[in-house]
mmCIF file of C-alpha atoms and ligand atoms in Angstrom:
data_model
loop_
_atom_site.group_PDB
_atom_site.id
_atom_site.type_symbol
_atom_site.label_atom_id
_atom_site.label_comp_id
_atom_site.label_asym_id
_atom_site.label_seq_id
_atom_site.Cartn_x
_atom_site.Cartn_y
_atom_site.Cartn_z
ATOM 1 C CA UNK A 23 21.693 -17.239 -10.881
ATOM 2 C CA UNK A 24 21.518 -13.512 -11.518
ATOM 3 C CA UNK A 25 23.301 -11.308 -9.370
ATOM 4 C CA UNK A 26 21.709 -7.739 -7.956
ATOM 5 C CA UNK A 27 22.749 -4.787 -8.624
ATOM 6 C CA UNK A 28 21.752 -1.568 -6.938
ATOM 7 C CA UNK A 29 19.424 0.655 -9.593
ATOM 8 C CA UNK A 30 19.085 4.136 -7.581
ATOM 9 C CA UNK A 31 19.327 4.891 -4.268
ATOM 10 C CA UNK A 32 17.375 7.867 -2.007
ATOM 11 C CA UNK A 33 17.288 9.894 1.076
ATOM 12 C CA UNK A 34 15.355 11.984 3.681
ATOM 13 C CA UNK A 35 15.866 13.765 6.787
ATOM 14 C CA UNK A 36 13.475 15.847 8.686
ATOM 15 C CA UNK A 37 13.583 19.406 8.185
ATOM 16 C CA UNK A 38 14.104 19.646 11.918
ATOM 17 C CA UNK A 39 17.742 19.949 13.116
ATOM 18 C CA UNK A 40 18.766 19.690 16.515
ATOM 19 C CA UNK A 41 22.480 20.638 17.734
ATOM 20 C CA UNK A 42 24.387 19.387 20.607
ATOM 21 C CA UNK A 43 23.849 22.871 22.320
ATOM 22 C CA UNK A 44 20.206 22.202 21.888
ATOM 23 C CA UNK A 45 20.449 19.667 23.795
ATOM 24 C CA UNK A 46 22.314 20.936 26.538
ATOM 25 C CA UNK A 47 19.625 23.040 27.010
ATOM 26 C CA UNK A 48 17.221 20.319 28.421
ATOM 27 C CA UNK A 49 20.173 17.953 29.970
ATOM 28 C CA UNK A 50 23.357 18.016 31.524
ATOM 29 C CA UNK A 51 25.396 17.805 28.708
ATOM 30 C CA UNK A 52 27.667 19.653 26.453
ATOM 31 C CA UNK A 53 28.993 20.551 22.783
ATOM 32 C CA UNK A 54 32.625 19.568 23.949
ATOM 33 C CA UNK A 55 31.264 16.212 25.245
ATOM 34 C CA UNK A 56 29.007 14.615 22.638
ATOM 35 C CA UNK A 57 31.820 15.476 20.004
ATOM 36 C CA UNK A 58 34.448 14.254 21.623
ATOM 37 C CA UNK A 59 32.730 11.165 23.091
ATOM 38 C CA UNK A 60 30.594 10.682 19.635
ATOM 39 C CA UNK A 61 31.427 12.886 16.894
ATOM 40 C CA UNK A 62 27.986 13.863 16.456
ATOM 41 C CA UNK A 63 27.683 17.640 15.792
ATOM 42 C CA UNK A 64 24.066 17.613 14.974
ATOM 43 C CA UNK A 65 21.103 15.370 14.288
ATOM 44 C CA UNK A 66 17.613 15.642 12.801
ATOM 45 C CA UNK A 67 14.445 14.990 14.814
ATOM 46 C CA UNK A 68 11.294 15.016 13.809
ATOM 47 C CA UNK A 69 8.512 18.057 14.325
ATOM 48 C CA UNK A 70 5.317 17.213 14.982
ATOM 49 C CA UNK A 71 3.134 15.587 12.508
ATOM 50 C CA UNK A 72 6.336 14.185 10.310
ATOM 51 C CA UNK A 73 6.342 10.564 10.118
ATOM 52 C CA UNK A 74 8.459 7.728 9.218
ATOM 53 C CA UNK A 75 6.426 6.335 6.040
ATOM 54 C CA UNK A 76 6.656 10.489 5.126
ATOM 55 C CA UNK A 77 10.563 9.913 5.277
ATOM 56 C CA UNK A 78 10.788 6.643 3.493
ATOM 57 C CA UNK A 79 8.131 8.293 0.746
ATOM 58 C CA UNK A 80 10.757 11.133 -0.037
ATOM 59 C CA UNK A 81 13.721 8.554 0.098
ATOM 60 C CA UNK A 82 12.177 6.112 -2.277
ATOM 61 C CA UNK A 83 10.714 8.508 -4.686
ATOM 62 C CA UNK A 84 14.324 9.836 -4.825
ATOM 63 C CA UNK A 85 15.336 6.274 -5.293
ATOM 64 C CA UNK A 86 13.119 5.533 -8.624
ATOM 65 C CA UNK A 87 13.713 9.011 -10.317
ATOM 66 C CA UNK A 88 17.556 7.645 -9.856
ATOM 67 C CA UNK A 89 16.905 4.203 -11.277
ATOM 68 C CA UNK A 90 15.066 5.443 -14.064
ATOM 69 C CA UNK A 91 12.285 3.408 -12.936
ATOM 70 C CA UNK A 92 8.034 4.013 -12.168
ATOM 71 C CA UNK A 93 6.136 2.470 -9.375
ATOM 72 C CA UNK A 94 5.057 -0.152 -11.773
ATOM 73 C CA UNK A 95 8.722 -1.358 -12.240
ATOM 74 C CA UNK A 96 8.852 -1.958 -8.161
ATOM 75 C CA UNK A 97 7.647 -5.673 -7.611
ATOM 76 C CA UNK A 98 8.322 -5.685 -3.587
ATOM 77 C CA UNK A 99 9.546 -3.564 -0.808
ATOM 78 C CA UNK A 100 11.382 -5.108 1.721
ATOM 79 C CA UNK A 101 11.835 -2.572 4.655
ATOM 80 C CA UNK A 102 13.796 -2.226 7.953
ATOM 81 C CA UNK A 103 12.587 0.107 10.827
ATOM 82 C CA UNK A 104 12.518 -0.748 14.475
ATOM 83 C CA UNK A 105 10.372 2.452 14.856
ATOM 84 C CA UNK A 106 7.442 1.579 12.762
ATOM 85 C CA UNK A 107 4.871 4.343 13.393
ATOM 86 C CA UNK A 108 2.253 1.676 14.489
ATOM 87 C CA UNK A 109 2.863 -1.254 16.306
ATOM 88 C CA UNK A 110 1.214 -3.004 13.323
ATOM 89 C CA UNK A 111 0.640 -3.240 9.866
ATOM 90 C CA UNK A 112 4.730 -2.132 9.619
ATOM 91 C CA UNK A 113 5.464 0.497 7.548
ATOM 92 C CA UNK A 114 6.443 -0.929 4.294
ATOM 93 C CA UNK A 115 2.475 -1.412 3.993
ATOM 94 C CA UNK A 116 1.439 2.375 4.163
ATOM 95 C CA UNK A 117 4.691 3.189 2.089
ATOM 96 C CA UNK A 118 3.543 0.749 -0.722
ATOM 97 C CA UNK A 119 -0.037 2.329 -0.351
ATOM 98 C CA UNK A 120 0.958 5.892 -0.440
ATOM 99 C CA UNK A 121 3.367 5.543 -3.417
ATOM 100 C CA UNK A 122 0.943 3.360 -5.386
ATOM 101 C CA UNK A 123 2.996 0.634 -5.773
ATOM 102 C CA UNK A 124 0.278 -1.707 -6.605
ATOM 103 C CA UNK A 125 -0.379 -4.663 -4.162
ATOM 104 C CA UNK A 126 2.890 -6.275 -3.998
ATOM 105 C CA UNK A 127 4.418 -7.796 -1.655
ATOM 106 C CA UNK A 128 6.190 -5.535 1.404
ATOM 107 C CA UNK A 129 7.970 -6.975 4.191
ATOM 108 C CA UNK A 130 8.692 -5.367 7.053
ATOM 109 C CA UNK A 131 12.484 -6.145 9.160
ATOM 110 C CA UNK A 132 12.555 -5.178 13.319
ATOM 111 C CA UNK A 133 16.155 -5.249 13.423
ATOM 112 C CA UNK A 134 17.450 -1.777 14.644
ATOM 113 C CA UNK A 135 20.938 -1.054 13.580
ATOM 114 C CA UNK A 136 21.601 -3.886 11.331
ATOM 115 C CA UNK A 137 18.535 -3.696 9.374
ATOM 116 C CA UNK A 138 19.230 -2.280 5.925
ATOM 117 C CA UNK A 139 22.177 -5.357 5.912
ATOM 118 C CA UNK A 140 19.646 -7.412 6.788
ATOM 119 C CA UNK A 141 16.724 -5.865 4.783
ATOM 120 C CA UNK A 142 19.610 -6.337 1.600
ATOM 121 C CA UNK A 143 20.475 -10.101 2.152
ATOM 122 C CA UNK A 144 16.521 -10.815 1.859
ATOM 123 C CA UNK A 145 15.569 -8.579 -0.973
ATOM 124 C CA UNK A 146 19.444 -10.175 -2.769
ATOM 125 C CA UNK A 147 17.691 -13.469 -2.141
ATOM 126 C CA UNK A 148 14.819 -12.868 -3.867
ATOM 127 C CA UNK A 149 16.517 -11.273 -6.406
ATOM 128 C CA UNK A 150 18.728 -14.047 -7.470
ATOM 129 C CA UNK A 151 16.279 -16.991 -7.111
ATOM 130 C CA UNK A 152 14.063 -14.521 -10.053
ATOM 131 C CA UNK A 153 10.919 -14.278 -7.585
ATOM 132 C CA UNK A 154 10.909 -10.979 -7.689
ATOM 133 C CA UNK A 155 13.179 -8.557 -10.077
ATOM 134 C CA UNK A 156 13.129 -4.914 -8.868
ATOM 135 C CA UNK A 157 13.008 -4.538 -5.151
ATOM 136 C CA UNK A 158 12.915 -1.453 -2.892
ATOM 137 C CA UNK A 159 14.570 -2.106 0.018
ATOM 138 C CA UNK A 160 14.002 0.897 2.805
ATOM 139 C CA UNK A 161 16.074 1.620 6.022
ATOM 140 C CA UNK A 162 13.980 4.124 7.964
ATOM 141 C CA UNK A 163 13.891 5.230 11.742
ATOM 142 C CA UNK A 164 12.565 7.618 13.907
ATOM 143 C CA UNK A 165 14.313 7.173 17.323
ATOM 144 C CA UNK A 166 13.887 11.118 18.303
ATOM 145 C CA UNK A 167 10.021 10.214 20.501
ATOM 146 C CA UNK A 168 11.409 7.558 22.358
ATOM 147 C CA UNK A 169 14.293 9.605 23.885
ATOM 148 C CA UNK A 170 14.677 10.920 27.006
ATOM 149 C CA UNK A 171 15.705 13.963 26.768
ATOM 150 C CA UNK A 172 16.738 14.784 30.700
ATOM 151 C CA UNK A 173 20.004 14.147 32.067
ATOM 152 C CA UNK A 174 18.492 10.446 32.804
ATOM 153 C CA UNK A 175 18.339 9.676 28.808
ATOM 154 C CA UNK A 176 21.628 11.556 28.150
ATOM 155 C CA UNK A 177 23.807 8.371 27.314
ATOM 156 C CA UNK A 178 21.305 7.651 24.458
ATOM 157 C CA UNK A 179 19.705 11.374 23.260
ATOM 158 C CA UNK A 180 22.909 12.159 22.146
ATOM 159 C CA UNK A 181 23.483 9.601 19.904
ATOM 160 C CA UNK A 182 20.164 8.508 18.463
ATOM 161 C CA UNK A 183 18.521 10.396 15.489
ATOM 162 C CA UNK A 184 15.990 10.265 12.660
ATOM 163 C CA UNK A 185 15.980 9.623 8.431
ATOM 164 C CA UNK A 186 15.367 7.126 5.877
ATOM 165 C CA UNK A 187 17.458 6.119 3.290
ATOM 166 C CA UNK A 188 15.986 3.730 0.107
ATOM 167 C CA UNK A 189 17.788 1.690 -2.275
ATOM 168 C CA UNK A 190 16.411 -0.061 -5.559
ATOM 169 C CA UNK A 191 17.855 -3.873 -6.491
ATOM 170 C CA UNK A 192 17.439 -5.580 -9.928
ATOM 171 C CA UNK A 193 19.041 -8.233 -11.853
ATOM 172 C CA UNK A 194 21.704 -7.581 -13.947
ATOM 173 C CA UNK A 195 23.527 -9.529 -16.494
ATOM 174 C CA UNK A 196 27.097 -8.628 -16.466
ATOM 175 C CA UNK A 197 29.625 -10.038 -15.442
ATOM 176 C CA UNK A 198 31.686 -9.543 -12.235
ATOM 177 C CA UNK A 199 29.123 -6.805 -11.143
ATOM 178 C CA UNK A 200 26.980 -6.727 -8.003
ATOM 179 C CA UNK A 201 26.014 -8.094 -4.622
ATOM 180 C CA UNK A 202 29.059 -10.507 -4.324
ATOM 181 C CA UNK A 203 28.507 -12.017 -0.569
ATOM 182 C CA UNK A 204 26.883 -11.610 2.942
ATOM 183 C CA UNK A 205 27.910 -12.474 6.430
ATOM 184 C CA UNK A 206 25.389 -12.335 8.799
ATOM 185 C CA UNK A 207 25.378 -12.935 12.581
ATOM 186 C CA UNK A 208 23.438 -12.690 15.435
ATOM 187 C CA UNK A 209 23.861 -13.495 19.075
ATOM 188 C CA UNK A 210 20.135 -13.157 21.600
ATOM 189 C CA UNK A 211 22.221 -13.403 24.977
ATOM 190 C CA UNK A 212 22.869 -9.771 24.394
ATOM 191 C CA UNK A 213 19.158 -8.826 23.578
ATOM 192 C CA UNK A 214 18.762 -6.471 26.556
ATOM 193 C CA UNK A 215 21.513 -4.774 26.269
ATOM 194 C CA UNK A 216 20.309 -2.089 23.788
ATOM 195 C CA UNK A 217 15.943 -2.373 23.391
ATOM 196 C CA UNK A 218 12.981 -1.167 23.992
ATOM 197 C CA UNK A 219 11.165 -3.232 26.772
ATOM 198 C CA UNK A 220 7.499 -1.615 25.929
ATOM 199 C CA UNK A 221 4.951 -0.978 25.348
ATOM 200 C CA UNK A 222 4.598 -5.326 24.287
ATOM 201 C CA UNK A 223 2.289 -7.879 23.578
ATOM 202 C CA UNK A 224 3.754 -9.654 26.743
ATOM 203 C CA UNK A 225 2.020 -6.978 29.180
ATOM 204 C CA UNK A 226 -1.460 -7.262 29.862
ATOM 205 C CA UNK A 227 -2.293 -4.548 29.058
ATOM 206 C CA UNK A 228 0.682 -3.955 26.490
ATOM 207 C CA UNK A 229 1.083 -0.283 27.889
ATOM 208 C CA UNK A 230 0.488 0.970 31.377
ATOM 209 C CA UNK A 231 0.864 3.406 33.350
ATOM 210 C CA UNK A 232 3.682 2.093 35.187
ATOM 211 C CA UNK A 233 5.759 1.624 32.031
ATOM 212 C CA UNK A 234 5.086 5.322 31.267
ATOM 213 C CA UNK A 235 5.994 6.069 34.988
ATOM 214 C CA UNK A 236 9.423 4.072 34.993
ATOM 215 C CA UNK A 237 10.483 5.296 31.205
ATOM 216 C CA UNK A 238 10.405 1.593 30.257
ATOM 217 C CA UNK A 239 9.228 2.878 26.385
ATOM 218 C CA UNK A 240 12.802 4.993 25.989
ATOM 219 C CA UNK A 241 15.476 3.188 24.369
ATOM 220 C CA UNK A 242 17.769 1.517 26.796
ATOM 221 C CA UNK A 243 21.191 1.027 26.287
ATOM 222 C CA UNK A 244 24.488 -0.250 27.681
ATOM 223 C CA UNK A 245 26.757 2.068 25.730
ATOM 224 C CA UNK A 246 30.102 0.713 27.215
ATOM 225 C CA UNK A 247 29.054 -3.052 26.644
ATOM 226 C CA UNK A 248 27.817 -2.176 22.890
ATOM 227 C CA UNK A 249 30.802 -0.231 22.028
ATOM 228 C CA UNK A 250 33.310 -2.740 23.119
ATOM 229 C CA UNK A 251 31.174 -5.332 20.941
ATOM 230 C CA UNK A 252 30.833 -3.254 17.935
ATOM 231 C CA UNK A 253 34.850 -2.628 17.836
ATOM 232 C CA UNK A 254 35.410 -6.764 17.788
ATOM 233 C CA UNK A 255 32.822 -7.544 15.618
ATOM 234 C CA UNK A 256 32.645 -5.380 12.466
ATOM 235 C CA UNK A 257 36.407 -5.939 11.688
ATOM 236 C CA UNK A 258 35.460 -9.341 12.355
ATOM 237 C CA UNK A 259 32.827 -9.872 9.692
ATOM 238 C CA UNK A 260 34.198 -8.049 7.280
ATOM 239 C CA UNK A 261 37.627 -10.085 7.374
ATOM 240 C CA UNK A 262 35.271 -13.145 7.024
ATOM 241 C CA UNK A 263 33.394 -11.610 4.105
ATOM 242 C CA UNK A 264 36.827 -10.881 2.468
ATOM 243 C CA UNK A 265 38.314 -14.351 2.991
ATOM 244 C CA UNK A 266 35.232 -16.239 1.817
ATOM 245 C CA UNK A 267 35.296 -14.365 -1.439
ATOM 246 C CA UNK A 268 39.342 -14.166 -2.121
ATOM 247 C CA UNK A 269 39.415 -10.181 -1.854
ATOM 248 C CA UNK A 270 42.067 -8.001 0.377
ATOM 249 C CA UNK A 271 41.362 -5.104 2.112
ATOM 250 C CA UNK A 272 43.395 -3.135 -0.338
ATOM 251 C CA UNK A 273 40.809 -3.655 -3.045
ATOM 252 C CA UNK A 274 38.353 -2.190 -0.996
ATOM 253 C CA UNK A 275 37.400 0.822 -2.418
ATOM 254 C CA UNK A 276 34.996 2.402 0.155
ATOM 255 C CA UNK A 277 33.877 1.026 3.613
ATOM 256 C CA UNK A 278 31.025 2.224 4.717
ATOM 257 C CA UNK A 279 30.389 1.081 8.284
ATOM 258 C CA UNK A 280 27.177 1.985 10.472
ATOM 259 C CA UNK A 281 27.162 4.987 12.094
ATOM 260 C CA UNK A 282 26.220 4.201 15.746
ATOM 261 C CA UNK A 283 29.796 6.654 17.077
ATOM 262 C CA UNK A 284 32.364 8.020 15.475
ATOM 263 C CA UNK A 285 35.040 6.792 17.811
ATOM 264 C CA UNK A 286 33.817 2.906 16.459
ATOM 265 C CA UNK A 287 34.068 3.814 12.863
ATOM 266 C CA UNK A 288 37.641 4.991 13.601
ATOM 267 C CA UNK A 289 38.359 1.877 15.788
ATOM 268 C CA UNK A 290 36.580 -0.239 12.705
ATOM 269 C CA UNK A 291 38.927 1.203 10.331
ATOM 270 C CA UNK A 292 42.443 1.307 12.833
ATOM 271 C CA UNK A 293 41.355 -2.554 13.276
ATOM 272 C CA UNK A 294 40.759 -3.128 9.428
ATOM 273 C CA UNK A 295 44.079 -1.164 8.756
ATOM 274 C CA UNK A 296 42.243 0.843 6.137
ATOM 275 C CA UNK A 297 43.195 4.550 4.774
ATOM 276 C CA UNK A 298 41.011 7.559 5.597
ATOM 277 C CA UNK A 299 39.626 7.480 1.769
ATOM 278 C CA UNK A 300 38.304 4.009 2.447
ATOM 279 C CA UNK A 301 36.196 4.488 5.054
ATOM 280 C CA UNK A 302 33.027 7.222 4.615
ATOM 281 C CA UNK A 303 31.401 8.521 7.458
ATOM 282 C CA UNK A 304 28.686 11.370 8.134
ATOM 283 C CA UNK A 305 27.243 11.057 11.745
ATOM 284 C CA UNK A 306 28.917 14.647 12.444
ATOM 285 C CA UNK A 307 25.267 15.477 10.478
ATOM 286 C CA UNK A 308 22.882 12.747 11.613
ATOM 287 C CA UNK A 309 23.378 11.569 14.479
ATOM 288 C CA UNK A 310 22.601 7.727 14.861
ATOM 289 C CA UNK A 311 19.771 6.757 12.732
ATOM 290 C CA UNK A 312 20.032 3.056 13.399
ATOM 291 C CA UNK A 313 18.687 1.396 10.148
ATOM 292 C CA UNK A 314 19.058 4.408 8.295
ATOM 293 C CA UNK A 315 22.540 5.002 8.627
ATOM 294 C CA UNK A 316 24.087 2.864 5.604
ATOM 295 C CA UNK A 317 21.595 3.767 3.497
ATOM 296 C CA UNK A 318 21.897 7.419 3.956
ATOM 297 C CA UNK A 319 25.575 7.326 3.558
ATOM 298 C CA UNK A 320 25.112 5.386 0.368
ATOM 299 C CA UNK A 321 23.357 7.631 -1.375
ATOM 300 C CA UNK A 322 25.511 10.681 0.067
ATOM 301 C CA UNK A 323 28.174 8.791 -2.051
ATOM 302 C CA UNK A 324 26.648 7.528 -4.745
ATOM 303 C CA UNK A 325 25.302 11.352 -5.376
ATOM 304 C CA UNK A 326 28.679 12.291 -4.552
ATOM 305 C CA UNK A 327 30.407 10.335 -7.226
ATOM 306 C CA UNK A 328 32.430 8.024 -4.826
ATOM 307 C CA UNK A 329 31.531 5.216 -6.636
ATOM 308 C CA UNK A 330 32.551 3.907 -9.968
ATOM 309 C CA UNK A 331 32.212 1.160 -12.141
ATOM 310 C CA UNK A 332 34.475 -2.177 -10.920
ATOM 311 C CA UNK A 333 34.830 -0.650 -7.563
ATOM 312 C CA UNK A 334 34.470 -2.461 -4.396
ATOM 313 C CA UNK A 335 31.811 -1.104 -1.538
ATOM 314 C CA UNK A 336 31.460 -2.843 2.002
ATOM 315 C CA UNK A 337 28.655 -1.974 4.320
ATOM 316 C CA UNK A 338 28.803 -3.117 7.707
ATOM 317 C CA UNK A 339 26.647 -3.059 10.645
ATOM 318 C CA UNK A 340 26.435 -3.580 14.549
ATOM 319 C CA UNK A 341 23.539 -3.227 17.164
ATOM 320 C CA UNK A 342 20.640 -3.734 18.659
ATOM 321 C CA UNK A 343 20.240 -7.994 19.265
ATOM 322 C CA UNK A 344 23.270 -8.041 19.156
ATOM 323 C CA UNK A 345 22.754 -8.949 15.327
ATOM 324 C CA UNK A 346 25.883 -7.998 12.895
ATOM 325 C CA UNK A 347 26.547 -8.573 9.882
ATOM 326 C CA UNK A 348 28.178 -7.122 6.233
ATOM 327 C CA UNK A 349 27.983 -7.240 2.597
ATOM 328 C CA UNK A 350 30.115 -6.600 -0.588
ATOM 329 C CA UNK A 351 29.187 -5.201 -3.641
ATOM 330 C CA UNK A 352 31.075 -4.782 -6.954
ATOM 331 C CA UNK A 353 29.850 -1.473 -8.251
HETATM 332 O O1 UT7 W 404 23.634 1.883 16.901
HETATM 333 C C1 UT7 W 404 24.439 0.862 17.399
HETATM 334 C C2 UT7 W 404 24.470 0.778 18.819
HETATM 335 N N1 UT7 W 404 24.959 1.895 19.545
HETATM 336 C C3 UT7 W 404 26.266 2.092 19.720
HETATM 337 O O2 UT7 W 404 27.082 1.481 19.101
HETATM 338 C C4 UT7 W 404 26.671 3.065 20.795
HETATM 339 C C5 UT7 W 404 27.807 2.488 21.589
HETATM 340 N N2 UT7 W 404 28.206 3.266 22.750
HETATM 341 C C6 UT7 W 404 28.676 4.535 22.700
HETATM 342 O O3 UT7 W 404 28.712 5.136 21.663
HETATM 343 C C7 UT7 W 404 29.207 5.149 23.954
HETATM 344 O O4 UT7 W 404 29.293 4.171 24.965
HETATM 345 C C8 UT7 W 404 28.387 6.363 24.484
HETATM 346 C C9 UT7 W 404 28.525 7.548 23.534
HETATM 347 C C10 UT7 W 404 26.924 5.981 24.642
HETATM 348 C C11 UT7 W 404 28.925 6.799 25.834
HETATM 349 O O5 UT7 W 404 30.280 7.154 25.733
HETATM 350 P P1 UT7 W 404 31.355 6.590 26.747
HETATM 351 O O6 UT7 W 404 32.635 7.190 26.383
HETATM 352 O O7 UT7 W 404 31.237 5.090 26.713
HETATM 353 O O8 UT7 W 404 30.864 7.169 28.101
HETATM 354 P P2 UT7 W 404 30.460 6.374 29.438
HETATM 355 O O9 UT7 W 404 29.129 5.746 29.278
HETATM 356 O O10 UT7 W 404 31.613 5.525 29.846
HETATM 357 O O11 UT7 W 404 30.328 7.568 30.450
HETATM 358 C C12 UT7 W 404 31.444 8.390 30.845
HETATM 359 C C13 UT7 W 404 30.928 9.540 31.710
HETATM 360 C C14 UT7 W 404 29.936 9.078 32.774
HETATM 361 O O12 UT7 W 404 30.144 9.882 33.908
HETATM 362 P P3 UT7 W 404 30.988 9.310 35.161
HETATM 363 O O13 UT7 W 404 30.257 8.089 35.625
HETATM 364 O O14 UT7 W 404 32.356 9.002 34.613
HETATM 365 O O15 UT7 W 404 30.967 10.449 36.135
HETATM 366 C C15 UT7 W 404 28.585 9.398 32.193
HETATM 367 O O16 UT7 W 404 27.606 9.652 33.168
HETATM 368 O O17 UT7 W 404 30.200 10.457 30.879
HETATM 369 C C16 UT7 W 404 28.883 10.663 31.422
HETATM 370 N N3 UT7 W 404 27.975 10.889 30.302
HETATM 371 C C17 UT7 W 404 27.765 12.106 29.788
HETATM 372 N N4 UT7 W 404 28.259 13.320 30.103
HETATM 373 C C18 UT7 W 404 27.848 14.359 29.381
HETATM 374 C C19 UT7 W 404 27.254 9.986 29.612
HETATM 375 N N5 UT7 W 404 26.553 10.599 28.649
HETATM 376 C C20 UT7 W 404 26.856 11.921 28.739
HETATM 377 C C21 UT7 W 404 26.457 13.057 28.013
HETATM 378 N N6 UT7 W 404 26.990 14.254 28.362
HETATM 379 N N7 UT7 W 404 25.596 12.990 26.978
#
């Protein structure tokens, strides 16, 4: 079976930054606090009449001029967003629309902060059984309209952010090279711990004026329970993703671990016992972007000439289900 490799990769961010003292200016909250607590220095948030299929469109474009490919080349999208800007068709739809991709196939992941993993694993699949050869696999949120941005909100407007990040897969031939292994978990018990109750297909009607009234449509979140998860289960998948494919941690060349805080990157990596030039992390810029993250922070590197030929990337995720998982790559 043919292994993937990734072609190009992409990113956007709306033009619209917001700092921490921005914030303070609508909640009790501080500069001192959010970067000590988060490491977040700034974020970008959307302005009015930017979208997420707007973001992904920039990302992906981005993506092919990198891979040396056309629209033509692209024979599915497979894309991750828990913000889709309608509740349905997702986004991958408009995106494949907009760009001209033809009508292939786009599939659509609701999996908040694990989604590009996720969003990887299926497009990998597809790759590797030959149904499809060149994917486009999209991580794109916007998180900044569902905040609430009093001092009621201010354990979750801190962190949370916008951007899209795109990355094309194809086959490849050579040896050694590519998308080596996944390990994905999930675990439902926690589902409530970090969602977005409404507006659902459960209510009748699916939004009310109630669920306006009570904030039920911001992003809820049990930061304390989420952290202490995220801390015990990224070091754990990645030491099961190294032991199922005989590699160390000292052949890991970069680590690049969702960036939900910087204080769990830095646990991640104390955990992992991995050097500073290991691990890459950039959510002093964006904030949280939830499926966005990894993505982004790939092509920061790839752009950045981080990665060479032979080396070994990880990307890991925890969040929202809880759902985890991680993936290696031979560059
Ligand atoms: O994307 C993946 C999923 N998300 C995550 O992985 C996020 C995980 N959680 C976190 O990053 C952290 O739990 C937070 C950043 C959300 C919160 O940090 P913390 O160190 O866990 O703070 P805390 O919730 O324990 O709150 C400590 C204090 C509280 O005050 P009291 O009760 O001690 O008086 C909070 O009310 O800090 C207060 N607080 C704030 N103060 C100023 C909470 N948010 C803020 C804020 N500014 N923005």
């Amino acid at each position: 079976m043919p292994r993937s490799v990734i072609l190009g990769t992409g990113r956007a961010v709306p033009s619209r930054v917001v700092t921490n003292a921005d914030l303070a200016e609508s909640m009790d909250t501080s500069d001192e606090w959010i970067l000590e607590r988060t490491g977040i220095r700034q974020r970008h948030w959307v302005a009015e009449g930017e979208n997420g299929v707007d973001l992904s469109k920039t990302a992906s474009r981005a993506a092919l001029e990198a891979s040396g490919l056309q629209p033509s080349d692209i024979d599915a999208i497979v894309y991750a967003s828990s913000t889709p800007d309608h509740f349905f068709p997702g986004n991958s739809l408009f995106l494949q629309h907009e760009i001209g991709f033809g009508t292939i196939p786009a599939f659509n992941v609701v999996n908040a902060c694990s989604g590009f993993v996720y969003a990887l694993s299926v497009a990998d699949a597809f790759v590797q059984t030959g149904r499809y050869r060149n994917i486009l696999v999209i991580g794109q949120e916007i998180q900044s309209t569902r905040m609430d941005v009093t001092t009621r909100g201010r354990g979750t407007a801190v962190l949370f952010a916008d951007g899209a990040g795109a990355a094309i897969i194809g086959p490849t031939e050579e040896e050694g090279r590519g998308v080596l292994a996944f390990d994905l978990h999930g675990d439902g018990a926690h589902a409530e711990k970090l969602w977005v109750d409404g507006p659902g297909a459960k209510y009748h009607p699916p939004v009310s004026i109630e669920q306006l009234e009570e904030g039920r449509y911001f992003l809820q979140m049990d930061g304390r329970d989420v952290f202490r998860h995220a801390i015990v289960r990224m070091p754990e998948t990645v030491e099961t993703l190294l032991s199922e494919t005989g590699l160390t941690k000292e052949q890991i060349t970069l680590l690049i671990p969702h960036q939900a805080n910087l204080r769990i990157s830095e646990a991640v990596q104390k955990r992992l016992g991995l050097r500073d030039d290991q691990v890459y992390n950039n959510i002093e810029r964006y904030g949280n972007t939830t499926a966005a993250t990894i993505p982004i922070a790939l092509d920061e590197c790839v752009r950045a000439g981080r990665l060479r030929r032979g080396d070994l990337l990880i990307l890991t995720a925890f969040g929202s289900g809880f759902q985890w998982g991680s993936c290696a790559i031979r560059w």
